[in-house]
């Protein structure tokens, strides 16, 4: 009998708890559901978890259903497949301009500048110039830029000390001189360079070097279908990489974490690498400098780099566009930008990074990140073309791979790449 | 009358039993095939509702695409490495499995593990194993050799073939094992009485009796060669110098990266036709009618 009573009390308690949880979920059962996809990175996930929890607890009428972009080699492929199969999200982050241009041409994303409050959020986040210069495509803005990832040179401090190097190279010839000293054939290389044909990797070697060599000038003129890979800067960069591979300063093998394991003296890295290096190779000491420049580069000019930048888009087929837009505007705030930087080490896309007091303390505590913040105003944007993939595949085929394997001389490679890319831009796919 | 009814019932049961497979084939094979056929004649970017009819233009462009021919050349190179390696390795494993009595099922399942492993997972494992500072090269360094497995255009496809051999080894070995087990022992005993040595027995009894297994494995291997994708896609991205570009990589790139679905579809149909021709030739030249 006593046991029966116990069971009755337990069942009753369970029913009460279940009822309570049902009623609490009822609070959000009529809420608009926004499906939100973000980059599948550990650091971004940590940030988004906090942000989404904050939003959902304070906005019972609009609930965010957050997921990381499902596994795939690149976010773009997964998103395209999702759109094609109508299983895509309302909002997606981690979108670069070229991909947004593809989506805009297919009319599957919303022109954000047509939505109420767009100008206010752009001004509030201090990104008016960035938007005006880099994010207009066919007269509209389709991406709300979240972060910028400028690239810089990293040098292994231990190897530098071993070589007795106190002054780091600025120009190609200074670097090649150091390379001669640093190379131990088959044992230690000099510049970590990706030898593969993956199209997006060219942003982090050839194109970033081009932007530095050209003083931040664009590598493509989308309006007039011109490419500049056979310009003085383009030829200089091609010649530089030709020398790097010809002399064995870079490996034709792919090394996993080659720089971090001390197999390479130098590498080109973005800001996001700082947090990952700290986690996985806490003892690694390194020095960060601006990108290398050709010998002819004027002394009085600032050194530029490439700033890979990504942001959020809103899909046209979203049934809750208004609510999704509310979330996007809320997302971009000083407080969230600071949290974003703390978690991911990626820089928020804004012009006041070094002057806004909210970030001051963080930069003082993280001088390496401040070096990157200094580069934000000297970061050339990615070309805003829907044919980014095709163009960079041509670059791989006509220039990068032949240079690595010595199949063409630098001039020939630069001219072939330029000619083929321009032909493609003019005639279309 | 009763017999008639019974037969009808049995027929119906048969149809019910094959229905899931018919649905599976219709949804996942027949429909996509015809859809692919339709879009091969159109210009379409997957995400837009607009599909422009372009006739045979896509097919013409594919035939003029140097990467189409490069990918076929790469498949032939892959086949030259993959087919003999996989047959020799799987036949050896099958023979060993056939000889052992203890833990045969355990080893058979063990070899099959590679076949059921996720392509992405093992490709990444092999990429790390074969990388410049990977385990294989670290061992080789001790004897003063380093092999650029994936970064030398001359051997990159061969390295990919090695990985695919590892994947299919267990599956093909099981087919051979079934074949070996079906050969009557009396044939070997009779041959021994006639004075045939092991080598003669292998060539005169084992190989001819395994003809159906050779045929099916060759057909599978040829079809597989035209379908290789995950390993080069993840490991080499088609490089170096396009030496590991495969037809399916091109189809995937054209369809999902460059958004030329019509072009990708016509590419796929042309590759399917070539693959079918190869399979036909292989069957005609290898398959023997059972006596």
Tab-separated table of C-alpha atoms in Angstrom, chain B:
chain	number	residue	atom	x	y	z
B	1	UNK	CA	-8.181	-23.758	-60.212
B	2	UNK	CA	-6.585	-24.039	-56.829
B	3	UNK	CA	-3.139	-24.319	-58.333
B	4	UNK	CA	-3.845	-21.254	-60.449
B	5	UNK	CA	-4.900	-19.289	-57.376
B	6	UNK	CA	-1.880	-20.499	-55.428
B	7	UNK	CA	0.429	-19.390	-58.250
B	8	UNK	CA	-1.249	-16.008	-58.399
B	9	UNK	CA	-0.791	-15.592	-54.652
B	10	UNK	CA	2.857	-16.564	-54.864
B	11	UNK	CA	3.371	-14.103	-57.704
B	12	UNK	CA	1.765	-11.364	-55.671
B	13	UNK	CA	3.976	-12.170	-52.692
B	14	UNK	CA	6.964	-11.914	-54.993
B	15	UNK	CA	5.873	-8.492	-56.194
B	16	UNK	CA	5.382	-7.331	-52.610
B	17	UNK	CA	8.841	-8.538	-51.712
B	18	UNK	CA	10.541	-6.681	-54.564
B	19	UNK	CA	8.386	-3.569	-54.167
B	20	UNK	CA	10.776	-1.747	-51.788
B	21	UNK	CA	13.607	-2.264	-54.265
B	22	UNK	CA	11.431	-1.103	-57.171
B	23	UNK	CA	10.497	2.044	-55.226
B	24	UNK	CA	14.128	2.586	-54.271
B	25	UNK	CA	15.249	2.226	-57.888
B	26	UNK	CA	12.456	4.408	-59.228
B	27	UNK	CA	13.070	7.237	-56.767
B	28	UNK	CA	16.828	7.164	-56.521
B	29	UNK	CA	17.820	5.919	-59.962
B	30	UNK	CA	15.166	6.183	-62.662
B	31	UNK	CA	13.889	9.629	-61.697
B	32	UNK	CA	17.348	11.247	-61.315
B	33	UNK	CA	18.492	9.604	-64.556
B	34	UNK	CA	15.635	11.039	-66.593
B	35	UNK	CA	15.908	14.371	-64.799
B	36	UNK	CA	19.617	14.395	-65.668
B	37	UNK	CA	18.737	13.613	-69.272
B	38	UNK	CA	16.307	16.548	-69.381
B	39	UNK	CA	18.684	19.110	-67.877
B	40	UNK	CA	21.594	17.950	-70.058
B	41	UNK	CA	19.874	19.864	-72.868
B	42	UNK	CA	19.405	22.989	-70.765
B	43	UNK	CA	21.377	25.811	-69.261
B	44	UNK	CA	20.500	25.891	-65.594
B	45	UNK	CA	22.218	27.137	-62.449
B	46	UNK	CA	20.413	24.794	-59.987
B	47	UNK	CA	18.980	27.520	-57.770
B	48	UNK	CA	17.125	29.551	-60.375
B	49	UNK	CA	13.754	28.399	-61.786
B	50	UNK	CA	14.832	29.497	-65.297
B	51	UNK	CA	16.040	26.670	-67.534
B	52	UNK	CA	17.030	27.646	-71.049
B	53	UNK	CA	16.920	24.949	-73.766
B	54	UNK	CA	20.282	24.779	-75.535
B	55	UNK	CA	19.962	21.580	-77.588
B	56	UNK	CA	23.232	19.634	-77.960
B	57	UNK	CA	25.345	22.654	-77.042
B	58	UNK	CA	26.360	21.221	-73.645
B	59	UNK	CA	27.464	17.929	-75.213
B	60	UNK	CA	29.472	19.767	-77.841
B	61	UNK	CA	31.186	21.893	-75.196
B	62	UNK	CA	31.995	18.841	-73.091
B	63	UNK	CA	33.637	17.137	-76.053
B	64	UNK	CA	35.784	20.254	-76.547
B	65	UNK	CA	36.657	20.592	-72.870
B	66	UNK	CA	40.302	19.588	-72.315
B	67	UNK	CA	39.439	18.562	-68.756
B	68	UNK	CA	36.986	15.985	-70.074
B	69	UNK	CA	39.782	14.222	-71.915
B	70	UNK	CA	42.235	14.745	-69.060
B	71	UNK	CA	39.807	13.123	-66.647
B	72	UNK	CA	39.329	10.130	-68.953
B	73	UNK	CA	43.087	9.769	-69.345
B	74	UNK	CA	43.389	9.864	-65.541
B	75	UNK	CA	40.703	7.191	-65.179
B	76	UNK	CA	42.604	4.926	-67.572
B	77	UNK	CA	45.781	5.474	-65.567
B	78	UNK	CA	43.862	4.763	-62.368
B	79	UNK	CA	42.433	1.576	-63.899
B	80	UNK	CA	45.860	0.344	-64.943
B	81	UNK	CA	46.991	0.597	-61.313
B	82	UNK	CA	43.755	-0.256	-59.525
B	83	UNK	CA	42.474	-3.291	-61.441
B	84	UNK	CA	45.540	-5.572	-61.216
B	85	UNK	CA	46.458	-4.415	-57.704
B	86	UNK	CA	42.985	-4.953	-56.327
B	87	UNK	CA	42.597	-8.348	-58.017
B	88	UNK	CA	45.992	-9.649	-56.866
B	89	UNK	CA	45.550	-8.326	-53.320
B	90	UNK	CA	41.969	-9.498	-52.888
B	91	UNK	CA	42.671	-12.927	-54.388
B	92	UNK	CA	45.621	-13.329	-52.016
B	93	UNK	CA	43.481	-12.339	-49.028
B	94	UNK	CA	40.673	-14.652	-50.188
B	95	UNK	CA	43.120	-17.523	-50.584
B	96	UNK	CA	44.470	-16.909	-47.049
B	97	UNK	CA	40.943	-16.736	-45.635
B	98	UNK	CA	40.099	-19.933	-47.490
B	99	UNK	CA	43.094	-21.710	-45.965
B	100	UNK	CA	42.521	-20.713	-42.365
B	101	UNK	CA	39.957	-22.412	-40.217
B	102	UNK	CA	40.375	-20.457	-37.004
B	103	UNK	CA	38.688	-17.003	-36.771
B	104	UNK	CA	37.822	-16.952	-40.491
B	105	UNK	CA	34.628	-14.963	-39.927
B	106	UNK	CA	36.488	-12.492	-37.713
B	107	UNK	CA	39.133	-11.812	-40.365
B	108	UNK	CA	36.522	-11.676	-43.148
B	109	UNK	CA	34.578	-9.017	-41.269
B	110	UNK	CA	37.820	-7.266	-40.378
B	111	UNK	CA	38.763	-6.904	-44.054
B	112	UNK	CA	35.265	-5.668	-44.807
B	113	UNK	CA	35.629	-2.810	-42.323
B	114	UNK	CA	37.497	-0.704	-44.871
B	115	UNK	CA	34.612	-1.102	-47.326
B	116	UNK	CA	32.054	0.220	-44.875
B	117	UNK	CA	34.278	3.041	-43.548
B	118	UNK	CA	33.275	6.613	-44.352
B	119	UNK	CA	35.188	7.906	-47.371
B	120	UNK	CA	35.796	11.306	-45.833
B	121	UNK	CA	37.210	9.818	-42.629
B	122	UNK	CA	39.689	7.431	-44.206
B	123	UNK	CA	40.710	9.970	-46.869
B	124	UNK	CA	41.740	12.364	-44.117
B	125	UNK	CA	43.576	9.562	-42.307
B	126	UNK	CA	45.487	8.669	-45.492
B	127	UNK	CA	46.176	12.322	-46.217
B	128	UNK	CA	47.855	12.599	-42.816
B	129	UNK	CA	49.629	9.238	-43.146
B	130	UNK	CA	51.071	10.115	-46.565
B	131	UNK	CA	51.791	13.788	-45.865
B	132	UNK	CA	55.336	15.183	-45.874
B	133	UNK	CA	55.770	14.558	-42.158
B	134	UNK	CA	53.275	11.693	-41.975
B	135	UNK	CA	53.962	8.274	-40.565
B	136	UNK	CA	54.899	6.662	-43.897
B	137	UNK	CA	57.426	9.316	-44.854
B	138	UNK	CA	58.797	9.426	-41.313
B	139	UNK	CA	59.580	5.708	-41.633
B	140	UNK	CA	60.949	6.136	-45.142
B	141	UNK	CA	63.154	9.012	-44.015
B	142	UNK	CA	65.081	6.509	-41.912
B	143	UNK	CA	66.307	4.875	-45.109
B	144	UNK	CA	66.853	8.243	-46.730
B	145	UNK	CA	63.772	8.275	-48.949
B	146	UNK	CA	60.776	10.596	-48.989
B	147	UNK	CA	57.960	9.926	-51.426
B	148	UNK	CA	55.784	12.822	-52.592
B	149	UNK	CA	52.707	10.584	-52.645
B	150	UNK	CA	50.197	13.235	-53.582
B	151	UNK	CA	52.394	16.048	-54.837
B	152	UNK	CA	54.165	14.430	-57.758
B	153	UNK	CA	52.010	14.424	-60.889
B	154	UNK	CA	53.546	11.118	-61.985
B	155	UNK	CA	52.509	9.120	-58.922
B	156	UNK	CA	49.588	11.007	-57.350
B	157	UNK	CA	46.950	8.922	-59.144
B	158	UNK	CA	48.793	5.745	-58.212
B	159	UNK	CA	48.676	6.828	-54.534
B	160	UNK	CA	44.942	7.410	-54.850
B	161	UNK	CA	44.606	3.940	-56.418
B	162	UNK	CA	46.426	2.419	-53.413
B	163	UNK	CA	43.878	3.932	-51.043
B	164	UNK	CA	40.959	2.708	-53.142
B	165	UNK	CA	42.528	-0.774	-53.295
B	166	UNK	CA	42.610	-0.738	-49.470
B	167	UNK	CA	38.938	0.208	-49.429
B	168	UNK	CA	37.732	-2.511	-51.799
B	169	UNK	CA	40.155	-5.234	-50.761
B	170	UNK	CA	37.814	-6.887	-48.257
B	171	UNK	CA	34.747	-6.679	-50.480
B	172	UNK	CA	36.451	-8.218	-53.507
B	173	UNK	CA	38.147	-10.794	-51.271
B	174	UNK	CA	34.765	-11.954	-49.997
B	175	UNK	CA	33.553	-12.446	-53.576
B	176	UNK	CA	36.663	-14.484	-54.362
B	177	UNK	CA	36.286	-16.400	-51.097
B	178	UNK	CA	32.752	-17.430	-52.053
B	179	UNK	CA	34.126	-18.531	-55.431
B	180	UNK	CA	36.976	-20.526	-53.878
B	181	UNK	CA	34.615	-22.248	-51.494
B	182	UNK	CA	32.372	-23.339	-54.346
B	183	UNK	CA	35.165	-25.193	-56.203
B	184	UNK	CA	34.769	-28.937	-55.464
B	185	UNK	CA	37.780	-30.404	-53.671
B	186	UNK	CA	37.514	-33.474	-55.852
B	187	UNK	CA	38.788	-31.473	-58.804
B	188	UNK	CA	42.052	-30.742	-57.020
B	189	UNK	CA	42.296	-34.354	-55.830
B	190	UNK	CA	41.837	-35.651	-59.372
B	191	UNK	CA	44.430	-33.192	-60.664
B	192	UNK	CA	46.897	-34.283	-58.018
B	193	UNK	CA	46.426	-37.915	-59.010
B	194	UNK	CA	47.103	-36.839	-62.590
B	195	UNK	CA	50.379	-35.300	-61.386
B	196	UNK	CA	49.471	-31.588	-61.651
B	197	UNK	CA	51.511	-29.339	-59.367
B	198	UNK	CA	50.007	-26.440	-57.348
B	199	UNK	CA	50.827	-23.899	-60.011
B	200	UNK	CA	49.090	-25.924	-62.721
B	201	UNK	CA	46.136	-26.513	-60.401
B	202	UNK	CA	45.863	-22.751	-59.840
B	203	UNK	CA	45.909	-21.891	-63.546
B	204	UNK	CA	43.897	-24.873	-64.789
B	205	UNK	CA	41.314	-25.195	-62.030
B	206	UNK	CA	41.153	-22.170	-59.724
B	207	UNK	CA	41.337	-19.405	-62.325
B	208	UNK	CA	38.786	-20.901	-64.756
B	209	UNK	CA	36.439	-21.824	-61.921
B	210	UNK	CA	36.683	-18.274	-60.568
B	211	UNK	CA	35.703	-16.801	-63.953
B	212	UNK	CA	32.331	-15.491	-62.714
B	213	UNK	CA	34.122	-13.837	-59.761
B	214	UNK	CA	36.754	-12.286	-62.060
B	215	UNK	CA	34.012	-11.025	-64.347
B	216	UNK	CA	31.958	-9.422	-61.585
B	217	UNK	CA	35.025	-7.896	-59.889
B	218	UNK	CA	36.346	-6.530	-63.174
B	219	UNK	CA	32.954	-5.017	-63.938
B	220	UNK	CA	32.819	-3.478	-60.453
B	221	UNK	CA	36.414	-2.255	-60.722
B	222	UNK	CA	35.848	-0.617	-64.110
B	223	UNK	CA	32.665	1.071	-62.912
B	224	UNK	CA	34.430	2.168	-59.744
B	225	UNK	CA	37.315	3.652	-61.734
B	226	UNK	CA	34.911	5.988	-63.521
B	227	UNK	CA	33.258	6.903	-60.223
B	228	UNK	CA	36.285	7.648	-58.059
B	229	UNK	CA	35.629	10.918	-56.287
B	230	UNK	CA	35.953	11.223	-52.508
B	231	UNK	CA	39.646	10.389	-52.259
B	232	UNK	CA	41.048	12.761	-54.928
B	233	UNK	CA	38.450	15.402	-54.081
B	234	UNK	CA	39.508	15.544	-50.457
B	235	UNK	CA	43.177	14.733	-50.724
B	236	UNK	CA	44.526	16.376	-53.870
B	237	UNK	CA	41.683	18.537	-55.136
B	238	UNK	CA	42.507	17.230	-58.637
B	239	UNK	CA	46.158	18.304	-58.607
B	240	UNK	CA	49.047	18.305	-59.048
B	241	UNK	CA	48.771	19.581	-62.609
B	242	UNK	CA	45.292	18.012	-62.966
B	243	UNK	CA	46.803	14.542	-62.650
B	244	UNK	CA	44.069	13.383	-60.267
B	245	UNK	CA	41.132	15.146	-61.891
B	246	UNK	CA	38.396	12.570	-62.304
B	247	UNK	CA	35.134	12.734	-64.267
B	248	UNK	CA	32.979	12.803	-61.130
B	249	UNK	CA	35.066	15.626	-59.677
B	250	UNK	CA	34.476	17.615	-62.841
B	251	UNK	CA	30.767	16.807	-62.764
B	252	UNK	CA	30.607	17.903	-59.131
B	253	UNK	CA	32.645	21.040	-59.755
B	254	UNK	CA	30.601	22.059	-62.797
B	255	UNK	CA	27.274	21.352	-61.096
B	256	UNK	CA	27.723	22.445	-57.510
B	257	UNK	CA	30.617	24.904	-57.531
B	258	UNK	CA	30.347	26.632	-60.895
B	259	UNK	CA	26.567	26.085	-60.970
B	260	UNK	CA	26.460	24.737	-64.529
B	261	UNK	CA	24.027	21.914	-63.842
B	262	UNK	CA	23.139	21.318	-67.507
B	263	UNK	CA	26.794	21.107	-68.482
B	264	UNK	CA	27.526	18.842	-65.515
B	265	UNK	CA	24.665	16.591	-66.492
B	266	UNK	CA	25.786	16.230	-70.095
B	267	UNK	CA	29.315	15.538	-68.805
B	268	UNK	CA	27.856	12.791	-66.606
B	269	UNK	CA	25.901	11.231	-69.471
B	270	UNK	CA	28.936	11.125	-71.733
B	271	UNK	CA	31.012	9.548	-68.983
B	272	UNK	CA	28.235	7.043	-68.299
B	273	UNK	CA	28.213	6.049	-71.982
B	274	UNK	CA	32.007	5.553	-72.013
B	275	UNK	CA	31.852	3.634	-68.732
B	276	UNK	CA	29.108	1.405	-70.149
B	277	UNK	CA	31.200	0.725	-73.251
B	278	UNK	CA	34.155	-0.305	-71.078
B	279	UNK	CA	31.991	-2.604	-68.966
B	280	UNK	CA	30.583	-4.180	-72.141
B	281	UNK	CA	34.077	-4.805	-73.550
B	282	UNK	CA	35.282	-6.250	-70.236
B	283	UNK	CA	32.326	-8.636	-70.002
B	284	UNK	CA	32.665	-9.735	-73.599
B	285	UNK	CA	36.380	-10.404	-73.252
B	286	UNK	CA	36.416	-12.040	-69.798
B	287	UNK	CA	33.102	-13.770	-69.234
B	288	UNK	CA	32.917	-17.446	-70.158
B	289	UNK	CA	29.711	-19.404	-70.390
B	290	UNK	CA	29.458	-22.076	-67.701
B	291	UNK	CA	30.081	-25.499	-69.168
